[in-house]
Coordinates of C-alpha atoms in Angstrom, one line a residue:
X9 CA -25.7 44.4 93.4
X10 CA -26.3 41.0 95.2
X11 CA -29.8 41.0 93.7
X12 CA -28.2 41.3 90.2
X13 CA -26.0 38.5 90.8
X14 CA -28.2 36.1 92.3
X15 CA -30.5 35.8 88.8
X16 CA -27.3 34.5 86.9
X17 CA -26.5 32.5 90.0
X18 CA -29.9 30.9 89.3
X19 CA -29.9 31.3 85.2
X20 CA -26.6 29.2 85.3
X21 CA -28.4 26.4 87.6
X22 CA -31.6 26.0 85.8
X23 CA -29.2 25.5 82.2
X24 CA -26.6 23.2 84.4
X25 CA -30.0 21.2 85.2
X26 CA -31.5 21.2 81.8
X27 CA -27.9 19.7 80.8
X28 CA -28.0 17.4 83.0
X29 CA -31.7 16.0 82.3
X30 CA -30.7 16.4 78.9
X31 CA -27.4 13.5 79.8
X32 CA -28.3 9.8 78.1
X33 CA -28.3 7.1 81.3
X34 CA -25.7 5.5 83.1
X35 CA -23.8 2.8 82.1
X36 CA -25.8 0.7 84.7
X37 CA -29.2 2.1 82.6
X38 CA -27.5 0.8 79.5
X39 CA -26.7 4.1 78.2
X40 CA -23.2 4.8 76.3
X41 CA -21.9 7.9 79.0
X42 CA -21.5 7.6 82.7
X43 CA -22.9 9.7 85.3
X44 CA -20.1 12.4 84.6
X45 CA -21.5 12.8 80.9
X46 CA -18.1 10.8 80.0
X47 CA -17.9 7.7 77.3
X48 CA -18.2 4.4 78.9
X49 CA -15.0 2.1 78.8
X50 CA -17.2 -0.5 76.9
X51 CA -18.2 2.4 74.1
X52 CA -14.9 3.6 73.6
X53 CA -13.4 0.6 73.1
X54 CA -15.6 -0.1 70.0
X55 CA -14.9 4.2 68.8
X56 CA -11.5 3.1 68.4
X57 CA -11.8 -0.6 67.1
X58 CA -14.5 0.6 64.1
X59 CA -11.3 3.5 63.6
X60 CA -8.3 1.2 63.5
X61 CA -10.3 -0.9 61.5
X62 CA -11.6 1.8 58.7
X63 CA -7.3 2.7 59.1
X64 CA -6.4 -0.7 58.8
X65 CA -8.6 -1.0 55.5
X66 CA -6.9 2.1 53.9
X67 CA -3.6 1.4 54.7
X68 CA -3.9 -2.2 53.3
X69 CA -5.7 -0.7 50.5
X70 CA -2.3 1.5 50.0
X71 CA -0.3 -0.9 50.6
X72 CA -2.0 -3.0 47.9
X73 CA -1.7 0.1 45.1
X74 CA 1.8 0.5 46.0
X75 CA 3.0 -3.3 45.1
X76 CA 0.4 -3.0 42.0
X77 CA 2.5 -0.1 41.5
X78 CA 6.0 -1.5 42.0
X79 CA 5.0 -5.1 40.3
X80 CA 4.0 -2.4 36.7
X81 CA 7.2 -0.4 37.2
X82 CA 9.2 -3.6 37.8
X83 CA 7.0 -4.9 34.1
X84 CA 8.2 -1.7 32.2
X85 CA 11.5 -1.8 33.5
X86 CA 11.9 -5.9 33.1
X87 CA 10.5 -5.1 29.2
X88 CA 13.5 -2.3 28.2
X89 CA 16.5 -3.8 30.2
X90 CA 19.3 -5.0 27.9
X91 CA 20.0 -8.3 31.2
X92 CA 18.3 -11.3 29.7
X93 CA 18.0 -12.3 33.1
X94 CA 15.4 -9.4 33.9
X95 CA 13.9 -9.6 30.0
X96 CA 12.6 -13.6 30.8
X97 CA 10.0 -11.9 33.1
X98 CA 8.2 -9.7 30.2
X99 CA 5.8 -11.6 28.5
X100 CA 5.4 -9.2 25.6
X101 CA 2.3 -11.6 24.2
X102 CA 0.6 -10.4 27.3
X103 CA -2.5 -8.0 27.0
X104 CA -0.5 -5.9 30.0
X105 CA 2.5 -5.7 27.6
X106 CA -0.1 -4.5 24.6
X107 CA -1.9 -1.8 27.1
X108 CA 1.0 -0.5 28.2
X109 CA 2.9 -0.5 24.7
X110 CA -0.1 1.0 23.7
X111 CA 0.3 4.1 26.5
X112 CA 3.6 4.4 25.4
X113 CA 4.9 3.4 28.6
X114 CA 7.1 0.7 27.2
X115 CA 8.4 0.8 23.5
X116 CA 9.0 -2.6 21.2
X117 CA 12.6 -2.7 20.1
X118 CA 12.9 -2.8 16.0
X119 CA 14.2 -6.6 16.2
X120 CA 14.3 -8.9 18.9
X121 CA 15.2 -12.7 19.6
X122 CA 12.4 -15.1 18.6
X123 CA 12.0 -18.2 20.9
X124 CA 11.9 -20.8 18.1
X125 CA 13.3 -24.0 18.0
X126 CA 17.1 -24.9 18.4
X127 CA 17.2 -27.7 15.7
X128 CA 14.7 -28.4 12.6
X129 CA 15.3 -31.6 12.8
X130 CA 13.7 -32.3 15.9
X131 CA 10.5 -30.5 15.0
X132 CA 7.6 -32.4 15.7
X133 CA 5.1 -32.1 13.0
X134 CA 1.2 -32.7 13.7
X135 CA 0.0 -35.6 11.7
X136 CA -3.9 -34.6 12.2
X137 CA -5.7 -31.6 10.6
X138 CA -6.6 -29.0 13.0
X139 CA -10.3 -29.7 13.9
X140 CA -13.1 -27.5 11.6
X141 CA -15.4 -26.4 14.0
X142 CA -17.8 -24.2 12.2
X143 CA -17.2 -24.7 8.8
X144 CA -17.0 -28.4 7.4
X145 CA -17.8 -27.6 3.4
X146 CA -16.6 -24.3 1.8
X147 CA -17.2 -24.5 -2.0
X148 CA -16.7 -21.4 -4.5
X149 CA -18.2 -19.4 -6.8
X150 CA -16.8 -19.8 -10.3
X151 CA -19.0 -18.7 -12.8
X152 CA -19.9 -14.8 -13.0
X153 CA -23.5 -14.3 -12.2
X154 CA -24.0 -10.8 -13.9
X155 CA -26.6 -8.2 -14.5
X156 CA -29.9 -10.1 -17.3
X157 CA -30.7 -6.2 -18.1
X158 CA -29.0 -6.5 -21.6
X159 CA -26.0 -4.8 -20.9
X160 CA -23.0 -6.8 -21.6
X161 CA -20.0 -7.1 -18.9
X162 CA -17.1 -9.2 -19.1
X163 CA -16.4 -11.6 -16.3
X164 CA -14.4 -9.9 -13.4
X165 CA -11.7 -12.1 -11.3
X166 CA -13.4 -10.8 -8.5
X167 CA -17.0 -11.5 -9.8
X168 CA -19.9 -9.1 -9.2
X169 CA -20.9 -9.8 -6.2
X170 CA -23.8 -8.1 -4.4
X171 CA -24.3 -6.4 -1.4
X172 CA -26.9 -9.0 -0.2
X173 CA -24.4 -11.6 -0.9
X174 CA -21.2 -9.5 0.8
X175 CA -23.9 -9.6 4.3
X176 CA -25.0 -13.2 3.6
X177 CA -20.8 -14.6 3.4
X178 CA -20.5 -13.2 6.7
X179 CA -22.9 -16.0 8.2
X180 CA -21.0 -18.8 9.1
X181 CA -22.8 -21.8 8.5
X182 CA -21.5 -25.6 8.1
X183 CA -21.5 -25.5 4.8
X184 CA -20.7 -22.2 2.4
X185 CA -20.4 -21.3 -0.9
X186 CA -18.8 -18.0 -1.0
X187 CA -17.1 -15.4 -3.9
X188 CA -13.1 -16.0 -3.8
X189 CA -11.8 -14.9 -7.1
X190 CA -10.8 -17.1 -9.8
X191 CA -14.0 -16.5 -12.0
X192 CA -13.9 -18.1 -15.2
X193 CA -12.2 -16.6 -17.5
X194 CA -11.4 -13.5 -15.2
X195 CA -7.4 -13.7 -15.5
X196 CA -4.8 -15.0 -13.2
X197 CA -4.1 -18.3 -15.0
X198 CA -1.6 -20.6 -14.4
X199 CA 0.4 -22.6 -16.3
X200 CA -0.5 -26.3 -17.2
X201 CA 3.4 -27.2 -16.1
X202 CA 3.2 -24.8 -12.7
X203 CA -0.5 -26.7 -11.9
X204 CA 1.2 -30.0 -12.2
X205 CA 4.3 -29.0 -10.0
X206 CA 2.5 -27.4 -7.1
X207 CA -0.1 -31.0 -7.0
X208 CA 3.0 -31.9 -5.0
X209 CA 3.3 -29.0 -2.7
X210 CA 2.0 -29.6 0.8
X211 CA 4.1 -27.3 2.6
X212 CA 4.2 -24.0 0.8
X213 CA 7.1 -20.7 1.0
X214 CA 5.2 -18.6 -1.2
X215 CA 6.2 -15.0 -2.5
X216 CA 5.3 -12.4 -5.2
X217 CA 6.4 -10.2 -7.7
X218 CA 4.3 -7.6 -9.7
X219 CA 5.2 -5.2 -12.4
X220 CA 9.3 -5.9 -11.8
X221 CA 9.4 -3.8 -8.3
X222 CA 11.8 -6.5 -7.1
X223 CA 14.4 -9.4 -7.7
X224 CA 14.0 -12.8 -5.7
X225 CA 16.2 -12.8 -2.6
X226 CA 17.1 -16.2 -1.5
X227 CA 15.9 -17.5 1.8
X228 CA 18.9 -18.5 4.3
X229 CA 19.5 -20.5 6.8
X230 CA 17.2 -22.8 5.3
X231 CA 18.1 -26.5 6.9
X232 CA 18.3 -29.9 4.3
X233 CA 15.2 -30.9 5.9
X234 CA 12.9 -27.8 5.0
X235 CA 14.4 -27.8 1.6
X236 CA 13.1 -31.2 0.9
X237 CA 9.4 -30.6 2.3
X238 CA 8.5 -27.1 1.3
X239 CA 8.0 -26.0 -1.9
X240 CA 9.1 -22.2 -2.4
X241 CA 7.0 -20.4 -4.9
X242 CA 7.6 -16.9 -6.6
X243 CA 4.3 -16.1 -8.0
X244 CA 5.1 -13.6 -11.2
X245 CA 3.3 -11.5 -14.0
X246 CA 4.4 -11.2 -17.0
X247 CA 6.4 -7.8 -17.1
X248 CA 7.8 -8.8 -13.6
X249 CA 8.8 -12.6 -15.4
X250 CA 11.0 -10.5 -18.1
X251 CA 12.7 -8.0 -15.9
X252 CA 14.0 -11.1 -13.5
X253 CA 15.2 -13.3 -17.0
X254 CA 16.9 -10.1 -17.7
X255 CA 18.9 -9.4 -14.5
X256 CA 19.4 -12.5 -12.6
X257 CA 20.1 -16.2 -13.5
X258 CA 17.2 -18.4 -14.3
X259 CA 18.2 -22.2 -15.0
X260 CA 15.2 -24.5 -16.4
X261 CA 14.8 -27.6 -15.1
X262 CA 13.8 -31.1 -17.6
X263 CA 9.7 -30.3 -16.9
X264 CA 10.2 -26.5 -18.0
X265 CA 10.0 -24.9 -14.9
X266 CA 12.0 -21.9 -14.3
X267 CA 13.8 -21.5 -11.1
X268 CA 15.9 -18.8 -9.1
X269 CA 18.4 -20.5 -6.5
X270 CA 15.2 -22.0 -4.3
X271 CA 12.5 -20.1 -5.7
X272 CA 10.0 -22.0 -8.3
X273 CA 8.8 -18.7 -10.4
X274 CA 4.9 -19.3 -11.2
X275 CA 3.6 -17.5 -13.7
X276 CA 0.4 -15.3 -13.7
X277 CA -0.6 -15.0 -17.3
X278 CA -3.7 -12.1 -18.0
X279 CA -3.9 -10.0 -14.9
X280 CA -6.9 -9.4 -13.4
X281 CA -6.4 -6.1 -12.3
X282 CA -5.3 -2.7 -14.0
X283 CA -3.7 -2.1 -10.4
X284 CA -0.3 -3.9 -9.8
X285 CA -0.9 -3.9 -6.0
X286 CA -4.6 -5.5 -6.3
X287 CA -2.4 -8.4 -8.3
X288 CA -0.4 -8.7 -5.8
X289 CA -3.3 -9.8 -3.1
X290 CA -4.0 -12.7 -5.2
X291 CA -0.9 -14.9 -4.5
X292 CA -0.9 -12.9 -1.0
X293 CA -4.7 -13.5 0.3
X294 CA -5.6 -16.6 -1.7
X295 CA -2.8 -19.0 -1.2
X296 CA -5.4 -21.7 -0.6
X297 CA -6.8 -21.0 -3.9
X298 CA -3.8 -21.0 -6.5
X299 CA -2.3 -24.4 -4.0
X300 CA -5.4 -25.7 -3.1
X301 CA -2.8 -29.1 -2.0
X302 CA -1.3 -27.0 0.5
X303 CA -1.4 -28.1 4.0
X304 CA 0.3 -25.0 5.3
X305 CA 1.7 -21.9 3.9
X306 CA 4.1 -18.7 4.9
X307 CA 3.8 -16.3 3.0
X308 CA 6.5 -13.5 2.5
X309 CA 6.1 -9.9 0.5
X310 CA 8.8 -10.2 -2.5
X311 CA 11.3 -7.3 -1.1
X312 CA 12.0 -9.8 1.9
X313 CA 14.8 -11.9 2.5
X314 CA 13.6 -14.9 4.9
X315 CA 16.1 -15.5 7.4
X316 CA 14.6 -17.9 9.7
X317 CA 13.8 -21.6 8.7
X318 CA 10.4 -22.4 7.6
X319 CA 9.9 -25.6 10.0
X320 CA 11.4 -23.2 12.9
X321 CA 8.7 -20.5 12.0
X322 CA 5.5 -23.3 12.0
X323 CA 6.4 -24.7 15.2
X324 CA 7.5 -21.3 16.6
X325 CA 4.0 -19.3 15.4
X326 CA 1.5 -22.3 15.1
X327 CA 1.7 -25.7 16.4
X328 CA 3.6 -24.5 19.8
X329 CA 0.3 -22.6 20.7
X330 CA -1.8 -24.4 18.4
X331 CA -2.8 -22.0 16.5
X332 CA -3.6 -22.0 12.9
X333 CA -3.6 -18.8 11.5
X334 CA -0.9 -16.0 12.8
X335 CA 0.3 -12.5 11.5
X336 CA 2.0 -9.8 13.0
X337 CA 1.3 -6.6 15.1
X338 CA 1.5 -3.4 13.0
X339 CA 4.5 -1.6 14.1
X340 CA 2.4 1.8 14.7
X341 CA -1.7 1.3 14.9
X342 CA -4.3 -0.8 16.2
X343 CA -7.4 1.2 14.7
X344 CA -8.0 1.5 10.8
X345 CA -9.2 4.4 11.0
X346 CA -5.3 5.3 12.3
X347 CA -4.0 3.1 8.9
X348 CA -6.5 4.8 6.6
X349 CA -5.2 8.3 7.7
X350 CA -1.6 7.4 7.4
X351 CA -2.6 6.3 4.3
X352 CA -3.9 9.3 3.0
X353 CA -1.2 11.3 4.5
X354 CA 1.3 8.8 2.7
X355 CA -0.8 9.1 -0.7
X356 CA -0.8 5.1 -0.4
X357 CA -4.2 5.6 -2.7
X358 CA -7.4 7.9 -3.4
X359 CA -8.1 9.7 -0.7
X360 CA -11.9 10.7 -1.3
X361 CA -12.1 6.3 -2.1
X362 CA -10.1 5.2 1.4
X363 CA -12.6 7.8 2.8
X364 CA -15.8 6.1 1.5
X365 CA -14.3 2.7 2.4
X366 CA -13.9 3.8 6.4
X367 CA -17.3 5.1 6.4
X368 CA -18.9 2.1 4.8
X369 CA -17.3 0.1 7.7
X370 CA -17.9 3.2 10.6
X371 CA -22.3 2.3 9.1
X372 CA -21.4 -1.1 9.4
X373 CA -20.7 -0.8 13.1
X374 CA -16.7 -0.9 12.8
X375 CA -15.4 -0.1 16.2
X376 CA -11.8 2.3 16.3
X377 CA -9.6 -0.3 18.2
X378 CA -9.5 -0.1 22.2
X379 CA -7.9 -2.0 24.9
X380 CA -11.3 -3.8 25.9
X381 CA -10.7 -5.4 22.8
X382 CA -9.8 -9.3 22.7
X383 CA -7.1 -8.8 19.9
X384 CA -4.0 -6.7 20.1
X385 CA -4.8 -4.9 17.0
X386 CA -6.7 -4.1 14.2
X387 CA -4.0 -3.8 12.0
X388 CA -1.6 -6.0 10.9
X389 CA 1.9 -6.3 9.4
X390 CA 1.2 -8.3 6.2
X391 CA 4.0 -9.1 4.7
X392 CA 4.4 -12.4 6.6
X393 CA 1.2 -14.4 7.0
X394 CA 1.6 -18.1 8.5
X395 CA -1.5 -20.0 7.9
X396 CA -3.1 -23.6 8.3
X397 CA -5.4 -24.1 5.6
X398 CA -8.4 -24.8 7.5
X399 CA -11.9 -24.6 6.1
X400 CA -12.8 -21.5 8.4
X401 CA -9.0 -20.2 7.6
X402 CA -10.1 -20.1 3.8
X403 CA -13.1 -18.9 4.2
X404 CA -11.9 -15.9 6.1
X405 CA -9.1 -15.5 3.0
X406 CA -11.7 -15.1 1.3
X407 CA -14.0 -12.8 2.9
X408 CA -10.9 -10.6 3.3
X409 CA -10.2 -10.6 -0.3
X410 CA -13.5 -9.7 -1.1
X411 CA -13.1 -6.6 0.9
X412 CA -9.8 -5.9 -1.1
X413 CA -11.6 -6.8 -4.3
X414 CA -14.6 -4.1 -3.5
X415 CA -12.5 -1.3 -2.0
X416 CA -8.9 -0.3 -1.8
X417 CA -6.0 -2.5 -2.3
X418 CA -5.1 -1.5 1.1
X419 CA -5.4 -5.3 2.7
X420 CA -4.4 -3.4 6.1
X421 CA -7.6 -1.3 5.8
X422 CA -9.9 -4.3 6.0
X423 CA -8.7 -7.5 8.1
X424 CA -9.6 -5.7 11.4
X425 CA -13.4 -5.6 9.6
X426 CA -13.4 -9.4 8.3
X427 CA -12.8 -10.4 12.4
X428 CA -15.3 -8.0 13.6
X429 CA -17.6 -9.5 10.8
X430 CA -16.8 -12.7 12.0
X431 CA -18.2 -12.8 15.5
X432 CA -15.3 -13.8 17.0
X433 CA -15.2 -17.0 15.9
X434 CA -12.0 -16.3 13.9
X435 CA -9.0 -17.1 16.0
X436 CA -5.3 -15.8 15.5
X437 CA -2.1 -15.7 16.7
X438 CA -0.7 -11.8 16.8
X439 CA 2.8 -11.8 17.8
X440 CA 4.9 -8.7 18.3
X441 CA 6.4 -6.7 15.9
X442 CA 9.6 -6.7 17.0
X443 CA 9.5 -10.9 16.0
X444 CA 7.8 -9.8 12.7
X445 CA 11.4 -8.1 11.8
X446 CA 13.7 -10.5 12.5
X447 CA 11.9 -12.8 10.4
X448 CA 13.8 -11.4 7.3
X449 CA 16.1 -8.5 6.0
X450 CA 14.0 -6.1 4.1
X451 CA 15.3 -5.1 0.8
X452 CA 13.8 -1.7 -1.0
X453 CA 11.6 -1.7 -4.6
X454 CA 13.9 -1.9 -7.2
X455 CA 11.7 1.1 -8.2
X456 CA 8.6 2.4 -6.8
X457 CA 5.1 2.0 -7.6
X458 CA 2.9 5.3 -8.6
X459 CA -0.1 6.0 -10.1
X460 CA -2.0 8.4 -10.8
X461 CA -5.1 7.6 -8.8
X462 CA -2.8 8.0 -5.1
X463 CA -3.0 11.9 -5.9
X464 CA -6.5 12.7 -6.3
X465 CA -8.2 14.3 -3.3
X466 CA -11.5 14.5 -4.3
X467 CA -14.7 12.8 -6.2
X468 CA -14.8 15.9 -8.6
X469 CA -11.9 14.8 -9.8
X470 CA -13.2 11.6 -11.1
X471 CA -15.9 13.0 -12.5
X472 CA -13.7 14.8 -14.4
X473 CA -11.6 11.9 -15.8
X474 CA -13.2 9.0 -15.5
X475 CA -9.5 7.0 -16.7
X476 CA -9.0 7.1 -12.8
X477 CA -11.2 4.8 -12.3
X478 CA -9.9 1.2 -12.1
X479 CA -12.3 -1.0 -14.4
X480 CA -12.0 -4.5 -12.8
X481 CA -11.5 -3.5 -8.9
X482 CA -12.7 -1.4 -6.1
X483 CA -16.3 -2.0 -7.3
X484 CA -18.1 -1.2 -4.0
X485 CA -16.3 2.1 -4.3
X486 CA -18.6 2.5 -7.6
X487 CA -21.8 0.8 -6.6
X488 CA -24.6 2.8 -4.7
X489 CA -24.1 1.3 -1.0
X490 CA -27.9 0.5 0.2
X491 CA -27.2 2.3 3.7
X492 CA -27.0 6.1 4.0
X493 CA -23.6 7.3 4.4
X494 CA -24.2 11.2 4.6
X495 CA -24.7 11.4 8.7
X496 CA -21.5 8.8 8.8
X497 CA -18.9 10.6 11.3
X498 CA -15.5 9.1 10.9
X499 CA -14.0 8.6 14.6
X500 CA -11.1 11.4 15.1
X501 CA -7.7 10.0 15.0
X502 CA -5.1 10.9 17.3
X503 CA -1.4 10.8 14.9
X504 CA 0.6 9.2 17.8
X505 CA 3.9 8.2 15.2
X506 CA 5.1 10.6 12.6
X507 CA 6.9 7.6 10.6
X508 CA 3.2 6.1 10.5

């Protein structure tokens, strides 16, 4: 027995050896562990200062989420309390506010106060032009440059322009000569007596009504001063000029102009659309055009009532940030590819044409909307556009007409494309809905607006009846596009709002 247990006896001292020779040096060797095979003061020391530290990091890290965290909940809360103590911290022009509207994390109320101005009277105007930075000499075409294959067409408002000459109006260059309506002998003319009023106009209200939908409301709250510097123009057509003689007052003043309370009717003779709502984009988009005196303009869709004082509204939306070209923030979407499928769902027009007209723009490199972007949106509310006429303002009226003039009459579909188009050298202001409807009371159509074209849902269908097709507009739709659109994917759209 005693000779078994004296080879363990001796197993356990040769591995207790090994261990030991195996043991880094002494401290006094410069080794980490003493003699005992324990950490040296000195080594430990620095274990638990590199582990507090690594702690300390985390915990400050933590510490740093958590106010992030309580600073965004205090945002959102600060944004939908009724205290206007707590509502002067939300900024809702801040890109945080957009993101987090946009998450659905904070909601914009349907109306809410507007910081203008207390007194009109008081209202500094600017007496210097904005600066023109990138466009110094914007000329038009006027004279319809058509087809020399022997095939006669009558001159179109719009013009015929080209594709090579859509691309090349996108170029900004000093000076431009660009397509913006108004063609000889294409429609929309004025009358000699409504040219020689508006010479006068600098500051410009300016509304529209098309095939009677509506009845001028009058603007309140209007102060003695704004009533003496603006001039407030109801742009009519013919059928819509006869419906208002026959239901409200008109008085005619010594010059022959006709006149409703405030509103200066000017009269559109020879339409240059067969579709009411493309009319209707002329007074809207090219303000510049039919006022080419106007210094600055508002404009207002014709089922609004303006309840906020046009000098209150310039300083408010323009000169206080100087800005000189603001519109609103579409109540429900930011990508038009969300507008052109509420659209379509709302049968607002073809839906085989508002298809083609997204996937032109998808080919053309059209982005869906994202937060990354710089602007709020890509849609806009508008029925109120506030607008210095600026060279590179008109230019981009222009370029956005166009787009209305080759495609749908949905103006919504294509300002988010003129901007991309642009380079970003079109700035705007894009204030919050909310603002946008306390502007005015909204009054509904006296009747509403139908055609047949809104119910078609596909090309075979035009084929079949070729009386859809409009004859002086949507032109692109019609025109072989030089790019292939067969592979064009549309992105998917999520429906986030059931009233959109």
């Amino acid at each position: 027995m005693d000779k078994d247990f004296l080879p363990s006896i001796s197993l356990r001292a040769s591995r207790r050896a090994e261990r030991n020779y195996l043991l880094p040096e002494t401290k006094d060797g410069g080794g980490v562990f003493s003699a005992g095979g324990k950490l040296t003061p000195d080594c430990s020391m620095k274990i638990i200062w590199k582990r507090g530290f690594i702690r300390l990091v985390l915990v400050g890290g933590i510490i740093w989420m958590f106010l992030i965290l309580i600073a965004l909940f205090f945002h959102i809360w600060s944004c939908q309390s009724s205290v206007a103590f707590f509502t002067a911290f939300c900024n809702k022009e801040s890109k945080v506010f957009g993101m987090l509207s946009t998450m659905g994390l904070v909601t914009m109320p349907h109306r809410c106060p507007i910081p203008v101005a207390d007194d009109p009277n008081k209202v500094v105007i600017p007496k210097e032009r904005s600066p023109e930075r990138f466009v110094q000499n914007l000329s038009y075409v006027m004279e319809d440059d058509v087809p020399s294959n022997g095939s006669h067409l009558a001159p179109l408002f719009g013009g015929h322009q080209t594709w090579q000459e859509r691309d090349e109006s996108f170029k900004v260059k000093p000076a431009m000569k660009v397509h913006c309506g108004f063609i000889k002998n294409g429609g929309a003319d004025m009358d000699p007596k409504d040219i020689k009023y508006v010479e006068r106009c600098r500051f410009v209200v300016a509304s529209g009504i098309f095939d009677g939908y509506d009845i001028p409301y009058q603007p309140a709250n209007i102060s003695t001063r704004s009533r003496e510097l603006f001039c407030f123009l109801m742009v009519v057509d013919e059928v819509s000029f006869k419906f208002i003689k026959a239901n409200v007052t008109v008085r005619e003043d010594g010059d022959g102009g006709q006149w409703v309370g405030l509103w200066r009717l000017v009269l559109l003779k020879n339409p240059p659309y067969d579709e009411p709502r493309r009319n209707g984009k002329v007074p809207k988009i090219l303000t510049h055009r039919l006022f080419p005196q106007a210094r600055y303009s508002i404009w207002i869709d014709g089922k609004m009532e303006l309840m906020v004082d046009p000098l209150l509204i310039l300083e408010r939306y323009l000169w206080r940030g100087k800005h000189t070209f603001a519109i609103a923030q579409h109540k429900h979407h930011c990508s038009i590819y969300e507008e052109a499928d509420s659209n379509k769902r709302r049968k607002r027009y073809a839906r085989p044409l508002i298809d083609l007209h997204m996937k032109i723009y998808r080919y053309e490199g059209m982005e869906a909307w994202n937060p990354l972007k710089s602007n709020p949106s890509d849609v806009p509310e508008g029925a109120i556009i506030i607008r210095e006429h600026t060279a590179l303002n008109n230019l981009f009226s222009c370029l956005w007409f166009n787009e209305v003039n080759l495609f749908t009459p949905r103006d919504q579909l294509s300002f988010g494309y003129v901007v991309y188009r642009l380079g970003g050298l079109f700035k705007f202001f894009m204030f919050p809905n909310c603002e946008y409807n306390s502007l005015f009371i909204l009054h509904p159509h006296i009747r509403e607006h139908s055609s047949k074209i809104e119910w078609v849902k596909s090309m075979s269908e035009f084929k079949k009846n070729p009386s859809l097709k409009e004859t002086r507009g949507g032109l692109g739709l019609w025109t072989p596009y030089p790019g292939n659109l067969d592979l064009v994917v549309l992105p998917p759209v999520a429906r986030t709002s059931k009233a959109g």
